[in-house]
Amino acid sequence: MQSTFDERNWLVWLVRVRIFILTLLLAIELAIAQFSPAPLPWRLFLSTIFFWYSLSLFYVLLLSFWQEHRLQAALQVLTDVVLVSLVIHETGGWDSSLNFLYPLVIIVASVLLPRVWAGLVAALAFILYGTVLELNYYVVVPSYCTTHPGLKALQAIIFVNLFAFLAVAYLAGLLTAKLRQVGVQLKDASGALESLQALHENIIQSISSGLITTGLDGRITLLNTAAQRLLERSAAELVGMPVSQLFLDPLPTVDSQNAHGEVRFDPPTKFRKTLRVRATALTVPDRGVLGFVYALDDLTEIRRLEREVRMQDRLAAVGRLAAAIAHEIRNPLTSIAGSVSMLSGVPEMNEDHRRLLDIVTRESQRLNSIITDFLAYSRTKQYHFDKVDLVQLAEDTLTLMDHRMTAEKTGIVIHRQFAVRQALALADGDKLKQVFWNLCENAVRAMKNGGTLTAVIEPLGHDWQVSFIDTGTGMTSQQVEKIFEPFQSNFEGGTGLGLAIVYQIMQAHEGKVWARSKPGQGTTFVLRLHRLDAERTISADKGIAGKNATHAVAESSLAVAAGGGARG
């Protein structure tokens, strides 16, 4: 059974065909009248044709406000049968050559209406046709026939047409049923194909890995949502672009044994990413290789965590080493310093000897400072966790740093970008101030010729993100990877323990710290700390603080950090 939409289209088609046939009949009758005189009642014939035209236009208007298309189809078929009978009467009855219009109406009925209607219309056509011929034969109505067959011949004409009408009805109904069945199957197949295409597209768009397809020329033809998110660009920007231009490293080739690898990618708005790429050939049966498929996964966070684990191992080893040898070094160092002090009081020493003793004293003091930082790094401390406001801690640190920059006329301007007025966290406020001071001190040392230091505090999921951004000289990727390791100072006079202590403090707070930098483009230090749930009670805060207070870490004092002795 056809849908309402299809029936309406068929009815529109029927009106168009009817108008075409009426126009053709009118032209044929006019041509016949020019070459052979016939008793055609032109006024009556033209009136019938024009009435048929008007009725067709009425049916077109009826489609716009009457939605019962099945009833409209039945009405049009019945009126067509009646008007065909009238036209056959006007064009000569049994002499008329227009009785072929009956089979056309029967075929239309089989298409627009259920199959039984084809038989009913065929029977009605037989009745009307026989009635027209009988009325003309017995001159009940005016006859326009040119011949006068006998009664048997008339009956033969009527029954031959009856057989023809029924045969047309049967064959048209059978063919229409087959066509409808095929149409339903085609719609089902089309629907299944559309569903399958939608499913495949949804699968491609839903997978978490980025997916890029290219042609044999290497130009991008398709990207899924994950790929657009990884590359931070829309499909409209990337389709048609050579895929090799996106990455800093060559892509793996399908022909190689290891069709996978890691490539670096510079997004338009963020820092460099590391992506794993798997390449395969896009093969279609019977057509061969049509292109290539690249699957992308973001390894940036994994590689950062791997570096963090390696750094933790190195920090632990250095901490154990510091605890083992610091005291052993300080004892002989104290003896050396005492001996040198006694030697400096000998009156027989000349100026050269005293200058050498001063060098020994000065270097002993520097070595003692290093040992002090070493002990601060490895010494076990207790943390005092409480509810603190990160905005206030950062503001206090930046205010001190601002006064210092003004007094020293360094040309460094400090900007604050706080997305919130209050950022509550469970932390040791003094230790976080030390972290903030150390990071600001590093930024100041990196901007010898002045610049801008920007402090940013913003919410990010369940964490607070604190960033310190400078416009200094920046660092290479190798320096960034080792920046939190002990004795990795990039500044003259630093011991390289400041950022290692920062890292330990953040570990004690179950937070994260990392650096992002490029040579000549400044450095960004990023801190992540858990947000304090506003619904927690003070007692719950203290309970958590008591649990976290057992964490043992190494730190330097704030005075040492402010003085630069423990700077990275």
Coordinates of C-alpha atoms in Angstrom, one line a residue:
M1 CA 0.0 0.0 0.0
Q2 CA 1.4 3.3 -1.0
S3 CA 1.9 6.2 1.4
T4 CA -0.2 9.4 1.4
F5 CA 2.7 11.3 -0.1
D6 CA 2.9 8.8 -3.1
E7 CA -0.8 9.0 -3.7
R8 CA -0.7 12.7 -3.9
N9 CA 2.1 12.6 -6.4
W10 CA 0.2 10.1 -8.5
L11 CA -2.9 12.3 -8.4
V12 CA -0.9 15.3 -9.6
W13 CA 0.6 13.1 -12.3
L14 CA -2.9 11.9 -13.3
V15 CA -4.1 15.5 -13.8
R16 CA -1.1 16.3 -16.0
V17 CA -1.6 13.2 -18.1
R18 CA -5.4 13.9 -18.4
I19 CA -4.7 17.5 -19.6
F20 CA -2.2 16.2 -22.1
I21 CA -4.6 13.6 -23.5
L22 CA -7.5 16.0 -23.7
T23 CA -5.3 18.5 -25.6
L24 CA -4.1 15.7 -27.9
L25 CA -7.7 14.5 -28.5
L26 CA -8.9 18.0 -29.3
A27 CA -6.1 18.4 -31.8
I28 CA -6.8 15.0 -33.5
E29 CA -10.5 15.7 -33.8
L30 CA -9.8 19.1 -35.3
A31 CA -7.4 17.6 -37.8
I32 CA -10.0 14.9 -38.7
A33 CA -12.7 17.5 -39.2
Q34 CA -10.6 19.3 -41.7
F35 CA -10.1 16.3 -44.0
S36 CA -13.3 14.2 -43.6
P37 CA -16.7 15.6 -42.9
A38 CA -18.3 13.8 -40.0
P39 CA -21.5 14.5 -38.0
L40 CA -19.5 15.6 -34.9
P41 CA -21.5 17.9 -32.6
W42 CA -18.7 20.5 -32.1
R43 CA -20.5 22.6 -29.6
L44 CA -21.3 19.6 -27.4
F45 CA -17.8 18.1 -27.9
L46 CA -16.0 21.3 -27.1
S47 CA -18.2 21.9 -24.1
T48 CA -17.4 18.4 -22.8
I49 CA -13.7 18.9 -23.3
F50 CA -13.6 22.3 -21.6
F51 CA -15.7 20.9 -18.7
W52 CA -13.1 18.1 -18.4
Y53 CA -10.3 20.7 -18.4
S54 CA -12.1 22.7 -15.7
L55 CA -12.7 19.6 -13.6
S56 CA -9.0 18.7 -13.8
L57 CA -8.1 22.2 -12.5
F58 CA -10.6 21.8 -9.7
Y59 CA -9.0 18.5 -8.7
V60 CA -5.6 20.3 -8.5
L61 CA -7.1 22.9 -6.1
L62 CA -8.8 20.1 -4.2
L63 CA -5.4 18.5 -3.4
S64 CA -4.3 21.5 -1.4
F65 CA -7.0 21.4 1.3
W66 CA -8.6 17.9 1.1
Q67 CA -6.2 15.3 2.5
E68 CA -8.4 12.2 1.7
H69 CA -6.3 11.2 -1.4
R70 CA -7.9 7.8 -1.7
L71 CA -11.4 9.3 -2.1
Q72 CA -10.1 11.9 -4.5
A73 CA -8.6 9.1 -6.6
A74 CA -11.9 7.2 -6.7
L75 CA -13.8 10.4 -7.6
Q76 CA -11.4 11.2 -10.5
V77 CA -11.6 7.7 -11.9
L78 CA -15.4 7.6 -11.8
T79 CA -15.7 11.0 -13.4
D80 CA -13.2 10.0 -16.1
V81 CA -15.2 6.8 -16.9
V82 CA -18.4 8.9 -17.3
L83 CA -16.8 11.6 -19.4
V84 CA -15.0 9.0 -21.6
S85 CA -18.5 7.5 -22.3
L86 CA -19.9 10.9 -23.2
V87 CA -17.0 11.7 -25.5
I88 CA -17.4 8.2 -27.2
H89 CA -21.1 9.0 -27.7
E90 CA -20.3 12.4 -29.2
T91 CA -17.6 11.0 -31.6
G92 CA -19.8 8.3 -33.2
G93 CA -20.5 5.6 -30.7
W94 CA -19.5 2.2 -32.2
D95 CA -17.7 4.2 -35.0
S96 CA -15.7 6.2 -32.4
S97 CA -12.0 5.4 -32.2
L98 CA -11.7 6.7 -28.6
N99 CA -12.8 3.5 -26.8
F100 CA -9.1 3.0 -26.0
L101 CA -9.6 5.6 -23.3
Y102 CA -11.5 3.0 -21.2
P103 CA -8.4 0.7 -20.7
L104 CA -6.4 3.8 -19.8
V105 CA -8.8 4.6 -17.0
I106 CA -8.8 1.0 -15.8
I107 CA -5.0 1.1 -15.6
V108 CA -5.1 4.3 -13.7
A109 CA -7.6 2.7 -11.2
S110 CA -5.4 -0.3 -10.7
V111 CA -2.5 2.1 -9.9
L112 CA -4.2 4.5 -7.6
L113 CA -6.7 2.2 -5.9
P114 CA -6.8 -1.3 -4.4
R115 CA -6.8 -4.2 -6.9
V116 CA -10.6 -4.8 -6.7
W117 CA -11.2 -1.4 -8.1
A118 CA -9.7 -2.4 -11.4
G119 CA -12.4 -5.0 -11.9
L120 CA -15.1 -2.6 -10.7
V121 CA -14.0 0.1 -13.1
A122 CA -13.8 -2.4 -15.9
A123 CA -17.4 -3.5 -15.2
L124 CA -18.6 0.1 -15.0
A125 CA -16.9 0.9 -18.3
F126 CA -18.6 -2.2 -19.9
I127 CA -22.0 -1.0 -18.6
L128 CA -21.5 2.6 -19.8
Y129 CA -20.1 1.6 -23.1
G130 CA -22.9 -0.9 -23.7
T131 CA -25.5 1.7 -22.7
V132 CA -24.1 4.2 -25.1
L133 CA -24.2 1.7 -28.0
E134 CA -27.7 0.5 -27.1
L135 CA -29.1 4.0 -26.8
N136 CA -27.5 5.0 -30.2
Y137 CA -28.7 1.7 -31.8
Y138 CA -32.3 2.3 -30.8
V139 CA -32.1 6.0 -31.4
V140 CA -33.1 6.8 -27.8
V141 CA -30.6 9.7 -28.0
P142 CA -29.3 11.5 -31.0
S143 CA -26.8 9.3 -32.8
Y144 CA -23.7 10.6 -34.5
C145 CA -22.8 7.2 -36.1
T146 CA -21.9 6.9 -39.8
T147 CA -22.6 3.1 -40.0
H148 CA -25.5 0.9 -38.8
P149 CA -24.4 -2.6 -37.9
G150 CA -26.8 -5.4 -37.2
L151 CA -27.9 -6.5 -33.7
K152 CA -25.5 -9.5 -33.6
A153 CA -22.6 -7.3 -34.8
L154 CA -23.4 -4.8 -32.0
Q155 CA -23.5 -7.5 -29.4
A156 CA -20.2 -8.8 -30.7
I157 CA -18.6 -5.3 -30.3
I158 CA -20.0 -5.0 -26.8
F159 CA -18.8 -8.4 -25.6
V160 CA -15.4 -8.1 -27.3
N161 CA -14.9 -4.8 -25.4
L162 CA -16.1 -6.6 -22.2
F163 CA -13.4 -9.2 -22.7
A164 CA -10.8 -6.5 -23.4
F165 CA -11.8 -4.5 -20.3
L166 CA -11.6 -7.5 -18.0
A167 CA -8.3 -8.6 -19.5
V168 CA -6.8 -5.1 -19.0
A169 CA -8.2 -5.0 -15.5
Y170 CA -6.6 -8.4 -14.6
L171 CA -3.3 -7.7 -16.2
A172 CA -3.0 -4.2 -14.9
G173 CA -4.0 -5.3 -11.4
L174 CA -1.4 -8.1 -11.5
L175 CA 1.3 -5.9 -12.8
T176 CA 0.5 -3.1 -10.3
A177 CA 0.6 -5.6 -7.4
K178 CA 4.0 -6.8 -8.5
L179 CA 5.2 -3.2 -8.9
R180 CA 3.9 -2.3 -5.5
Q181 CA 5.6 -5.4 -4.0
V182 CA 8.9 -4.5 -5.7
G183 CA 8.4 -0.9 -4.5
V184 CA 8.0 -2.0 -0.9
Q185 CA 11.0 -4.2 -1.2
L186 CA 13.0 -1.4 -2.7
K187 CA 11.9 1.0 0.0
D188 CA 12.9 -1.6 2.6
A189 CA 16.3 -2.1 1.0
S190 CA 16.8 1.6 0.7
G191 CA 15.8 2.1 4.3
A192 CA 18.1 -0.7 5.4
L193 CA 20.9 0.8 3.3
E194 CA 20.3 4.3 4.8
S195 CA 20.2 2.8 8.3
L196 CA 23.5 0.9 7.6
Q197 CA 25.1 4.1 6.2
A198 CA 23.9 6.0 9.3
L199 CA 25.2 3.3 11.6
H200 CA 28.6 3.2 9.9
E201 CA 28.8 7.0 10.0
N202 CA 27.8 7.1 13.7
I203 CA 30.4 4.4 14.4
I204 CA 33.1 6.5 12.7
Q205 CA 32.0 9.6 14.4
S206 CA 31.6 7.9 17.8
I207 CA 35.0 6.2 18.1
S208 CA 37.4 7.8 20.6
S209 CA 40.4 7.6 18.2
G210 CA 40.8 10.3 15.6
L211 CA 40.2 9.0 12.0
I212 CA 41.5 10.6 8.8
T213 CA 41.0 9.2 5.3
T214 CA 42.9 10.4 2.3
G215 CA 43.0 9.7 -1.4
L216 CA 46.0 8.2 -3.2
D217 CA 47.4 11.8 -3.5
G218 CA 47.5 12.2 0.3
R219 CA 44.8 14.8 0.4
I220 CA 42.3 14.6 3.3
T221 CA 38.8 13.3 2.3
L222 CA 37.2 12.7 5.7
L223 CA 37.7 13.4 9.4
N224 CA 35.7 12.2 12.3
T225 CA 34.8 14.2 15.4
A226 CA 37.6 12.9 17.5
A227 CA 40.2 13.9 14.8
Q228 CA 38.8 17.4 14.6
R229 CA 39.0 17.7 18.4
L230 CA 42.6 16.4 18.4
L231 CA 43.7 18.7 15.6
E232 CA 41.5 21.6 16.9
R233 CA 40.3 22.4 13.5
S234 CA 37.1 21.8 11.6
A235 CA 36.6 19.4 8.7
A236 CA 35.9 22.4 6.4
E237 CA 39.4 23.7 7.0
L238 CA 41.2 20.3 6.6
V239 CA 39.4 18.5 3.8
G240 CA 41.5 18.8 0.6
M241 CA 44.7 19.6 2.5
P242 CA 47.7 17.2 2.2
V243 CA 47.8 15.3 5.4
S244 CA 51.6 15.4 5.6
Q245 CA 51.4 19.2 6.1
L246 CA 49.7 18.8 9.5
F247 CA 52.5 17.2 11.4
L248 CA 56.1 18.0 12.2
D249 CA 57.3 14.4 11.6
P250 CA 56.8 12.1 8.6
L251 CA 53.8 9.9 8.8
P252 CA 54.3 6.1 8.9
T253 CA 53.9 4.4 5.5
V254 CA 51.6 1.5 4.8
D255 CA 54.3 -0.4 2.9
S256 CA 56.6 -0.5 5.9
Q257 CA 56.6 -3.4 8.4
N258 CA 55.7 -1.0 11.2
A259 CA 52.9 1.1 9.8
H260 CA 52.6 3.0 13.1
G261 CA 54.6 5.7 14.9
E262 CA 54.5 8.9 16.9
V263 CA 54.4 12.3 15.4
R264 CA 54.4 15.8 16.8
F265 CA 51.7 18.3 16.1
D266 CA 51.4 22.0 16.9
P267 CA 47.8 23.0 17.4
P268 CA 46.8 26.6 16.6
T269 CA 46.0 27.6 20.2
K270 CA 47.9 25.3 22.6
F271 CA 51.2 23.7 23.2
R272 CA 52.7 20.9 21.1
K273 CA 51.0 17.5 21.2
T274 CA 52.4 14.0 20.7
L275 CA 50.1 11.7 18.6
R276 CA 50.3 8.0 17.8
V277 CA 49.4 7.3 14.2
R278 CA 48.5 4.0 12.7
A279 CA 48.3 3.8 8.9
T280 CA 46.4 1.3 6.8
A281 CA 45.4 1.1 3.1
L282 CA 41.8 2.0 2.2
T283 CA 40.8 -1.0 0.1
V284 CA 37.5 -1.6 -1.7
P285 CA 36.7 -5.0 -3.2
D286 CA 37.1 -5.2 -7.0
R287 CA 38.5 -1.7 -7.0
G288 CA 41.8 -2.1 -5.2
V289 CA 43.4 0.6 -3.0
L290 CA 41.6 3.9 -3.1
G291 CA 43.5 5.8 -0.4
F292 CA 44.8 5.6 3.1
V293 CA 43.3 5.6 6.6
Y294 CA 45.2 7.1 9.6
A295 CA 44.1 6.5 13.2
L296 CA 45.2 9.1 15.7
D297 CA 45.5 8.8 19.5
D298 CA 46.7 11.6 21.8
L299 CA 49.8 10.5 23.8
T300 CA 50.6 13.9 25.2
E301 CA 49.3 13.2 28.7
I302 CA 50.8 9.6 28.7
R303 CA 54.2 10.9 27.7
R304 CA 54.0 13.6 30.4
L305 CA 53.1 11.0 33.0
E306 CA 56.0 8.8 31.9
R307 CA 58.4 11.7 32.3
E308 CA 56.8 12.4 35.7
V309 CA 57.4 8.8 36.8
R310 CA 61.0 8.8 35.6
M311 CA 61.5 12.1 37.4
Q312 CA 60.0 10.8 40.6
D313 CA 62.4 7.8 40.5
R314 CA 65.3 10.2 40.0
L315 CA 64.1 12.5 42.8
A316 CA 63.8 9.5 45.1
A317 CA 67.3 8.4 44.3
V318 CA 68.7 11.9 44.9
G319 CA 66.8 12.2 48.1
R320 CA 68.2 9.0 49.5
L321 CA 71.7 10.0 48.3
A322 CA 71.3 13.4 50.0
A323 CA 70.2 11.9 53.3
A324 CA 73.1 9.5 53.2
I325 CA 76.0 11.8 52.4
A326 CA 74.9 15.3 53.6
H327 CA 75.9 14.8 57.2
E328 CA 79.1 13.0 56.2
I329 CA 80.1 16.0 54.1
R330 CA 79.1 18.6 56.7
N331 CA 81.3 17.0 59.5
P332 CA 84.7 17.3 57.7
L333 CA 83.5 20.6 56.3
T334 CA 83.1 22.0 59.8
S335 CA 86.6 20.8 60.7
I336 CA 88.0 22.4 57.6
A337 CA 86.2 25.7 58.4
G338 CA 87.5 25.6 62.0
S339 CA 91.1 24.9 60.9
V340 CA 91.1 27.7 58.4
S341 CA 89.8 30.0 61.1
M342 CA 92.7 29.1 63.4
L343 CA 95.2 29.5 60.5
S344 CA 93.9 33.0 59.7
G345 CA 95.1 34.1 63.2
V346 CA 98.7 33.1 62.7
P347 CA 100.8 36.4 62.6
E348 CA 103.5 35.0 60.2
M349 CA 101.0 34.7 57.3
N350 CA 101.5 37.1 54.4
E351 CA 98.9 38.6 52.1
D352 CA 98.9 35.8 49.5
H353 CA 98.4 33.2 52.2
R354 CA 95.5 35.2 53.7
R355 CA 93.9 35.6 50.2
L356 CA 94.1 31.8 49.8
L357 CA 92.5 31.3 53.2
D358 CA 89.7 33.7 52.2
I359 CA 89.0 31.7 49.1
V360 CA 88.9 28.5 51.2
T361 CA 86.5 30.2 53.7
R362 CA 84.3 31.5 51.0
E363 CA 84.0 28.2 49.1
S364 CA 83.4 26.4 52.4
Q365 CA 80.5 28.7 53.1
R366 CA 79.1 28.1 49.5
L367 CA 79.5 24.3 50.0
N368 CA 77.8 24.6 53.4
S369 CA 74.9 26.5 51.7
I370 CA 74.6 23.6 49.2
I371 CA 74.6 21.1 52.0
T372 CA 71.9 23.1 53.8
D373 CA 69.7 23.0 50.7
F374 CA 70.5 19.3 50.3
L375 CA 69.3 18.7 53.9
A376 CA 66.2 20.8 53.3
Y377 CA 65.4 18.8 50.3
S378 CA 65.7 15.4 52.1
R379 CA 64.4 16.4 55.5
T380 CA 61.1 15.0 56.6
K381 CA 58.5 17.7 57.4
Q382 CA 54.9 17.7 58.6
Y383 CA 52.3 19.6 56.6
H384 CA 49.5 21.6 58.2
F385 CA 46.6 21.3 55.8
D386 CA 43.6 23.6 56.2
K387 CA 41.1 25.5 54.1
V388 CA 43.0 28.2 52.1
D389 CA 42.1 30.7 49.4
L390 CA 44.5 30.3 46.4
V391 CA 43.5 33.8 45.2
Q392 CA 44.6 35.4 48.4
L393 CA 47.8 33.4 48.6
A394 CA 48.7 34.4 45.0
E395 CA 47.7 38.0 45.7
D396 CA 50.0 38.2 48.7
T397 CA 53.0 36.7 46.8
L398 CA 52.4 38.9 43.8
T399 CA 52.1 42.0 45.9
L400 CA 55.6 41.3 47.5
M401 CA 57.0 40.6 44.1
D402 CA 55.4 43.7 42.6
H403 CA 57.0 45.9 45.3
R404 CA 60.4 44.2 44.7
M405 CA 60.2 44.8 40.9
T406 CA 59.3 48.4 41.5
A407 CA 62.2 48.9 43.9
E408 CA 64.7 47.2 41.7
K409 CA 63.4 48.9 38.5
T410 CA 63.5 45.6 36.5
G411 CA 61.0 46.7 34.0
I412 CA 58.8 43.7 34.7
V413 CA 55.0 44.2 34.8
I414 CA 52.8 41.8 36.8
H415 CA 49.3 41.0 35.5
R416 CA 46.6 39.2 37.4
Q417 CA 43.9 37.2 35.6
F418 CA 41.7 35.6 38.3
A419 CA 38.5 34.1 36.9
V420 CA 37.1 33.8 40.4
R421 CA 37.1 35.9 43.5
Q422 CA 37.8 32.9 45.8
A423 CA 39.5 29.6 45.1
L424 CA 39.2 27.3 48.1
A425 CA 41.5 24.3 48.5
L426 CA 42.7 22.0 51.2
A427 CA 46.4 22.8 51.5
D428 CA 49.3 24.2 53.5
G429 CA 49.2 27.9 52.8
D430 CA 52.8 28.6 53.7
K431 CA 54.1 25.8 51.4
L432 CA 52.0 27.1 48.6
K433 CA 53.3 30.6 49.1
Q434 CA 56.8 29.1 48.8
V435 CA 55.7 27.4 45.5
F436 CA 54.3 30.6 44.1
W437 CA 57.4 32.6 45.2
N438 CA 59.8 30.1 43.6
L439 CA 57.9 30.1 40.3
C440 CA 57.7 33.9 40.3
E441 CA 61.4 34.1 41.1
N442 CA 62.2 31.8 38.2
A443 CA 60.1 33.9 35.8
V444 CA 61.9 37.1 37.0
R445 CA 65.3 35.6 36.4
A446 CA 64.2 34.5 32.9
M447 CA 63.3 38.1 32.0
K448 CA 66.6 40.0 32.5
N449 CA 65.6 42.8 30.1
G450 CA 62.1 43.2 31.5
G451 CA 58.8 41.7 30.4
T452 CA 55.4 40.6 31.7
L453 CA 54.6 38.1 34.4
T454 CA 50.9 36.9 34.2
A455 CA 49.3 34.9 37.0
V456 CA 46.1 33.0 36.1
I457 CA 43.7 31.2 38.4
E458 CA 40.7 29.4 36.8
P459 CA 38.5 26.4 37.6
L460 CA 39.0 23.3 35.5
G461 CA 36.7 20.4 36.2
H462 CA 37.3 19.3 39.8
D463 CA 40.6 21.2 40.0
W464 CA 41.9 24.7 40.3
Q465 CA 44.5 25.6 37.6
V466 CA 47.1 28.2 38.6
S467 CA 49.4 29.4 35.8
F468 CA 52.5 31.6 35.9
I469 CA 53.3 32.9 32.4
D470 CA 56.5 34.9 31.6
T471 CA 57.8 36.4 28.4
G472 CA 61.4 35.4 29.0
T473 CA 63.9 33.5 27.0
G474 CA 62.1 30.1 27.2
M475 CA 63.5 26.6 27.3
T476 CA 64.2 23.8 24.9
S477 CA 62.2 20.5 25.1
Q478 CA 65.2 18.8 26.8
Q479 CA 65.4 21.5 29.5
V480 CA 61.6 21.3 30.1
E481 CA 61.8 17.5 30.5
K482 CA 64.5 17.8 33.3
I483 CA 63.4 21.1 34.8
F484 CA 62.1 19.6 38.1
E485 CA 65.2 17.4 38.6
P486 CA 67.7 18.4 41.3
F487 CA 70.7 20.4 40.2
Q488 CA 69.2 21.4 36.8
S489 CA 69.6 25.1 37.3
N490 CA 69.5 27.3 34.2
F491 CA 70.6 30.4 36.2
E492 CA 74.0 31.5 37.4
G493 CA 74.4 31.0 41.2
G494 CA 71.4 28.6 41.6
T495 CA 71.7 25.2 43.2
G496 CA 69.0 23.7 41.1
L497 CA 66.9 22.6 44.1
G498 CA 64.2 25.2 44.0
L499 CA 61.9 23.6 41.4
A500 CA 62.6 20.1 42.8
I501 CA 61.2 21.4 46.1
V502 CA 58.2 22.9 44.3
Y503 CA 57.6 19.4 42.7
Q504 CA 57.8 17.7 46.1
I505 CA 55.3 20.2 47.7
M506 CA 52.8 19.6 44.8
Q507 CA 53.2 15.9 45.2
A508 CA 52.4 16.2 48.9
H509 CA 49.2 18.1 48.0
E510 CA 48.3 15.4 45.5
G511 CA 48.5 18.0 42.8
K512 CA 50.4 18.3 39.6
V513 CA 52.9 20.8 38.2
W514 CA 54.5 21.0 34.8
A515 CA 56.1 23.5 32.5
R516 CA 55.4 24.5 28.9
S517 CA 58.0 26.4 27.0
K518 CA 59.5 27.2 23.6
P519 CA 62.8 28.9 23.0
G520 CA 62.2 32.7 22.7
Q521 CA 58.5 32.4 23.5
G522 CA 58.5 32.4 27.3
T523 CA 57.6 29.8 29.8
T524 CA 54.4 28.7 31.5
F525 CA 54.3 26.8 34.8
V526 CA 51.0 25.2 35.4
L527 CA 49.7 23.9 38.9
R528 CA 46.7 21.8 39.5
L529 CA 45.1 21.5 42.9
H530 CA 41.9 19.8 43.9
R531 CA 39.0 22.1 44.6
L532 CA 37.5 22.1 48.1
D533 CA 33.9 21.0 48.1
A534 CA 31.9 23.9 49.6
E535 CA 29.6 21.5 51.4
R536 CA 32.3 19.8 53.5
T537 CA 32.3 20.8 57.1
I538 CA 35.3 22.1 59.0
S539 CA 35.6 18.9 60.9
A540 CA 35.8 16.9 57.7
D541 CA 38.5 19.3 56.5
K542 CA 40.5 18.7 59.7
G543 CA 40.1 14.9 59.4
I544 CA 41.5 15.0 55.9
A545 CA 44.2 17.4 57.0
G546 CA 45.2 14.9 59.8
K547 CA 45.5 12.1 57.3
N548 CA 47.5 14.1 54.8
A549 CA 49.7 15.5 57.6
T550 CA 51.6 12.2 57.7
H551 CA 53.1 12.8 54.3
A552 CA 56.8 13.2 54.5
V553 CA 58.5 15.5 52.0
A554 CA 61.6 17.6 51.6
E555 CA 61.4 21.4 51.4
S556 CA 63.5 24.5 51.8
S557 CA 62.4 27.4 54.0
L558 CA 60.6 30.4 52.6
A559 CA 63.5 32.6 53.6
V560 CA 66.0 30.5 51.6
A561 CA 63.6 30.5 48.6
A562 CA 63.1 34.3 48.8
G563 CA 66.9 34.8 49.0
G564 CA 67.4 32.7 45.9
G565 CA 69.6 30.1 47.6
A566 CA 67.4 27.2 46.6
R567 CA 66.4 28.5 43.1
G568 CA 66.2 26.3 40.1

